[in-house]
PDB file of C-alpha atoms in Angstrom:
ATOM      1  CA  UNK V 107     -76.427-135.288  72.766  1.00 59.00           C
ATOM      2  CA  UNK V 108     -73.650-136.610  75.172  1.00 65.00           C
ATOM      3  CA  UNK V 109     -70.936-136.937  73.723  1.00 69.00           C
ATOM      4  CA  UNK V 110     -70.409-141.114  75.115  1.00 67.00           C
ATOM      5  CA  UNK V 111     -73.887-141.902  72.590  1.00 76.00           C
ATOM      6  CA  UNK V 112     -71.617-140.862  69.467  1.00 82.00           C
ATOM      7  CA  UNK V 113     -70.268-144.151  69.864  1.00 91.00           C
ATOM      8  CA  UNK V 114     -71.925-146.360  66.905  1.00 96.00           C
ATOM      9  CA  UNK V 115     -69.987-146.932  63.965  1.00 96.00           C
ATOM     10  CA  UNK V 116     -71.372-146.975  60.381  1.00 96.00           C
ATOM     11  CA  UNK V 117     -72.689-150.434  59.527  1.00 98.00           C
ATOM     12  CA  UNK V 118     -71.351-150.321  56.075  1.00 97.00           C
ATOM     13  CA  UNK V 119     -69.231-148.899  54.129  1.00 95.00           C
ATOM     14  CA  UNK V 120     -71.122-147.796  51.428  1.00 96.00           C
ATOM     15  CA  UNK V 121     -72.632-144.267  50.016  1.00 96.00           C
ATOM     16  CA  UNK V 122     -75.584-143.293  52.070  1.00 96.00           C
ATOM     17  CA  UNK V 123     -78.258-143.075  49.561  1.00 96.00           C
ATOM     18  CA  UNK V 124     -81.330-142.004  51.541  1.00 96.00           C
ATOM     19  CA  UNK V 125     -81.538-140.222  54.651  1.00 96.00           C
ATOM     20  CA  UNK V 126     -83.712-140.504  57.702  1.00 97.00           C
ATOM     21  CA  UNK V 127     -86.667-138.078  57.690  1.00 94.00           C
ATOM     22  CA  UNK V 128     -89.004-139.244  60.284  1.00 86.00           C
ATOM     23  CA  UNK V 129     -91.550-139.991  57.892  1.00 87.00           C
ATOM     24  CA  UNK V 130     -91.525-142.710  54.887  1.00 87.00           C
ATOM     25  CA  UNK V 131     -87.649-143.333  56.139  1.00 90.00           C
ATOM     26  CA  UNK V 132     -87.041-144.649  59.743  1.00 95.00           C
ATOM     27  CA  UNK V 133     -82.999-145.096  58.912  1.00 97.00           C
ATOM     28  CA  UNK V 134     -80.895-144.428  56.405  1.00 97.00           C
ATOM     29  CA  UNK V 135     -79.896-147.232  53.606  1.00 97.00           C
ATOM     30  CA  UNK V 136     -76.396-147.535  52.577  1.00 98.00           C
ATOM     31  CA  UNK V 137     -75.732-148.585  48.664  1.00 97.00           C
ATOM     32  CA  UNK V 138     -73.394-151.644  48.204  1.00 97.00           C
ATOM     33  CA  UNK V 139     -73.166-154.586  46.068  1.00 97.00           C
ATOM     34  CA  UNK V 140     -74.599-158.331  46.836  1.00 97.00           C
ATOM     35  CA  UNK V 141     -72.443-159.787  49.423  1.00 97.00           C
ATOM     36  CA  UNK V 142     -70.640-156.942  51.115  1.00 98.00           C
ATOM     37  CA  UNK V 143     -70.226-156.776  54.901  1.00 98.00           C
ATOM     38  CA  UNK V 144     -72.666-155.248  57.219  1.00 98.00           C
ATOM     39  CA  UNK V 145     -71.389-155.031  60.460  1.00 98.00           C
ATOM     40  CA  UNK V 146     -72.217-154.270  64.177  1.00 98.00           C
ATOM     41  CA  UNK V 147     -72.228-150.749  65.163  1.00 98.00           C
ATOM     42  CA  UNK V 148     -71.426-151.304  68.775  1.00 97.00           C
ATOM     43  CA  UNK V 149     -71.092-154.376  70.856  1.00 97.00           C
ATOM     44  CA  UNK V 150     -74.718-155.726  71.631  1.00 98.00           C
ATOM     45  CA  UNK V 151     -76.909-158.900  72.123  1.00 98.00           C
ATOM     46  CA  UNK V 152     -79.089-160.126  68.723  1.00 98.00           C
ATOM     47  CA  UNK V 153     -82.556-160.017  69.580  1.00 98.00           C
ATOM     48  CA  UNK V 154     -84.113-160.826  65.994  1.00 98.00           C
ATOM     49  CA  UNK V 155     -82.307-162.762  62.877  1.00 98.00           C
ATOM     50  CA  UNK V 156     -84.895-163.568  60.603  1.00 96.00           C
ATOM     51  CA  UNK V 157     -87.111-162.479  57.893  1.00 94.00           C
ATOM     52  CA  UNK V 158     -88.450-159.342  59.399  1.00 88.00           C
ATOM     53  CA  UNK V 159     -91.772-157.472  59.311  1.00 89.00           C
ATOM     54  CA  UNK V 160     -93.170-156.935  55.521  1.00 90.00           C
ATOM     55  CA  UNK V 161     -90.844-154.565  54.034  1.00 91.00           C
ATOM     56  CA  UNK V 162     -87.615-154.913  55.595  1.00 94.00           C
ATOM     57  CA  UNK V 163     -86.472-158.536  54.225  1.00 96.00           C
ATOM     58  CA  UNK V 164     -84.054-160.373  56.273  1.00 97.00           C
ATOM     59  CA  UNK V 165     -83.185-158.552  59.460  1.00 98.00           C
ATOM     60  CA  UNK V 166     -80.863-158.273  61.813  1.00 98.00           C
ATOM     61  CA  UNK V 167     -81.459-156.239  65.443  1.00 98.00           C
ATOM     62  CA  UNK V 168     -79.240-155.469  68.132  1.00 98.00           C
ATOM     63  CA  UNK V 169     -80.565-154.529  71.945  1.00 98.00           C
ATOM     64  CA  UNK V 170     -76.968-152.377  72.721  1.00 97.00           C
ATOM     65  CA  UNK V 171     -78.067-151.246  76.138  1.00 96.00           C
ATOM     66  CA  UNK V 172     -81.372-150.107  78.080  1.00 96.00           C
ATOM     67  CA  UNK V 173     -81.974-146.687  75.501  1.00 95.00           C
ATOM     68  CA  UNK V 174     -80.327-148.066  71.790  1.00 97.00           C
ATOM     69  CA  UNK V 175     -81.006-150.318  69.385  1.00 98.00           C
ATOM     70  CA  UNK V 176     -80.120-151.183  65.672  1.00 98.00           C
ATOM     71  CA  UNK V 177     -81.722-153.121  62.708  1.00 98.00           C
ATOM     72  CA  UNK V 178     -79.924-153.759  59.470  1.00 98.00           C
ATOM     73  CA  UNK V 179     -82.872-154.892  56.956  1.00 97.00           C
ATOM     74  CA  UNK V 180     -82.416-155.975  52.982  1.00 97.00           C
ATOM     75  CA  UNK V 181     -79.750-158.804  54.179  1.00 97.00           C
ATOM     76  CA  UNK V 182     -79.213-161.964  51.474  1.00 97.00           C
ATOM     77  CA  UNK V 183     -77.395-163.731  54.190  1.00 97.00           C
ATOM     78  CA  UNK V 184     -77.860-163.640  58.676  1.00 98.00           C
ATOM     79  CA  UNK V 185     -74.838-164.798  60.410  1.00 98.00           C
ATOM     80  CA  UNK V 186     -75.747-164.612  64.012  1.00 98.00           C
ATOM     81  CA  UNK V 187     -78.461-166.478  65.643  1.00 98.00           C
ATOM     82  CA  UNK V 188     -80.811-164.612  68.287  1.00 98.00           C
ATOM     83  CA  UNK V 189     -79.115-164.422  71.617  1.00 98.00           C
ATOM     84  CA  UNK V 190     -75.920-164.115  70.258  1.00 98.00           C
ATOM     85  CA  UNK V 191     -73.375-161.601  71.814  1.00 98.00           C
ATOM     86  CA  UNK V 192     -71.725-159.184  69.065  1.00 98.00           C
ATOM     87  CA  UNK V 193     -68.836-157.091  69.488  1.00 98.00           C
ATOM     88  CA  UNK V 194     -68.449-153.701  67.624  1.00 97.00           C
ATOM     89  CA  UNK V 195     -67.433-153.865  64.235  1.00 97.00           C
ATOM     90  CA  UNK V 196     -68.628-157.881  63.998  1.00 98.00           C
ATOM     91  CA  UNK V 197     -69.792-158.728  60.727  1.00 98.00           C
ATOM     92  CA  UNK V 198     -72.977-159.619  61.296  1.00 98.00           C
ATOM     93  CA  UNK V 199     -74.880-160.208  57.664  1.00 98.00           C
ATOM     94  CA  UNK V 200     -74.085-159.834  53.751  1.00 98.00           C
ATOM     95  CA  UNK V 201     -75.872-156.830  52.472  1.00 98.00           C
ATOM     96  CA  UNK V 202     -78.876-158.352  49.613  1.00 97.00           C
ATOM     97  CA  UNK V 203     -81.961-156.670  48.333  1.00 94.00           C
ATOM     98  CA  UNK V 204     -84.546-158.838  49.964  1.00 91.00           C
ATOM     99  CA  UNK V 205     -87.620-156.753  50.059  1.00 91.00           C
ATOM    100  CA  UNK V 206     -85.618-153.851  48.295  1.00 90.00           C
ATOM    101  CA  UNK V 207     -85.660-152.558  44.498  1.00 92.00           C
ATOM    102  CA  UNK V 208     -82.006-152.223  44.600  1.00 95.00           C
ATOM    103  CA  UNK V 209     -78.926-153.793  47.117  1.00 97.00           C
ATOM    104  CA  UNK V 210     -78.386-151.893  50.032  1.00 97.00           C
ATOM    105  CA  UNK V 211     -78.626-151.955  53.897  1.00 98.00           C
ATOM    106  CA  UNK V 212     -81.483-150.310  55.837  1.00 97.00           C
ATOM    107  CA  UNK V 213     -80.275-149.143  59.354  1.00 98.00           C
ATOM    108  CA  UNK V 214     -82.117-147.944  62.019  1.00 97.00           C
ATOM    109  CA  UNK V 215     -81.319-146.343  65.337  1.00 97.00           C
ATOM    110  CA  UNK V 216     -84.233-146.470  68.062  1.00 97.00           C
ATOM    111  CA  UNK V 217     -83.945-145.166  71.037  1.00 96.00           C
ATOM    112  CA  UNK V 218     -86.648-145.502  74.205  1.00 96.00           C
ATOM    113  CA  UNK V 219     -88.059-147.231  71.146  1.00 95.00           C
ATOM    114  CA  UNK V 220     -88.797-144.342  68.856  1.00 95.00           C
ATOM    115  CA  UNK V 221     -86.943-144.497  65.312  1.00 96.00           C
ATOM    116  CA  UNK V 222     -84.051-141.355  65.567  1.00 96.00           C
ATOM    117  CA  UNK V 223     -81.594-140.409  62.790  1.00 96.00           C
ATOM    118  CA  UNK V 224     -78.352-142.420  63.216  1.00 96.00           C
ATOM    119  CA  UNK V 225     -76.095-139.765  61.404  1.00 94.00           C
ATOM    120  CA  UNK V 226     -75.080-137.918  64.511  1.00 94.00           C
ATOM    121  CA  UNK V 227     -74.670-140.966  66.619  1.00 95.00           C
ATOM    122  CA  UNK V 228     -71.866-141.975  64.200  1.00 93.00           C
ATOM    123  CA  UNK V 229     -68.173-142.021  65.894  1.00 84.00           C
ATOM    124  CA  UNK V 230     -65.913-139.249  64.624  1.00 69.00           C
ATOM    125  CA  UNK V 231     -63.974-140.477  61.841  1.00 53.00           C
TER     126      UNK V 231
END
């Protein structure tokens, strides 16, 4: 992977509690508690804010460029609209547990469209 793609930061803060496996988990989910921050992984235009398909609540996604983009799913509360700009590190939702048995934020990576794990696109810490 080129070394300019590892340029997403983590959308929250939180433990990661379930990895991405291809299969049954698109993303990885982050825990948290009601309320905290999720936040824009890189700068971006919103292209959904809304309840999303069955099973991923109230979701946010980000079209970053031609290749990438994000969804944060599980949100209690959207704050940007659809054709919003966001800037990297924007917060861009409260983290909820719509659609979820527990709090925490769903992310996804896609790139060309197909669901990737978004561990290795993470910036260096």
């Amino acid at each position: 992977m080129a070394r300019a793609e590892r340029n997403f930061l983590r959308p929250s803060s939180g433990t990661v509690i379930q990895r991405f496996n291809g299969g049954n988990s698109k993303g990885v989910d982050f825990a948290g508690s009601e309320g905290d921050p999720v936040i824009a992984a890189r700068d971006g235009k919103v292209v959904y804010s809304a309840v999303g398909p069955r099973g991923y609540g109230q979701l946010v996604m980000i079209k970053h460029d031609a290749v990438f983009v994000t969804a944060y799913a599980h949100n209690s509360k959207l704050l940007v609209k659809e054709g919003q700009s966001v800037r990297k590190g924007q917060v861009i939702a409260h983290m909820g547990r719509t659609e979820a048995e527990r709090v925490k934020l769903h992310f996804e990576l896609r790139r060309n469209g197909n669901a990737v794990d978004p561990v290795p696109y993470f910036a260096a810490d």
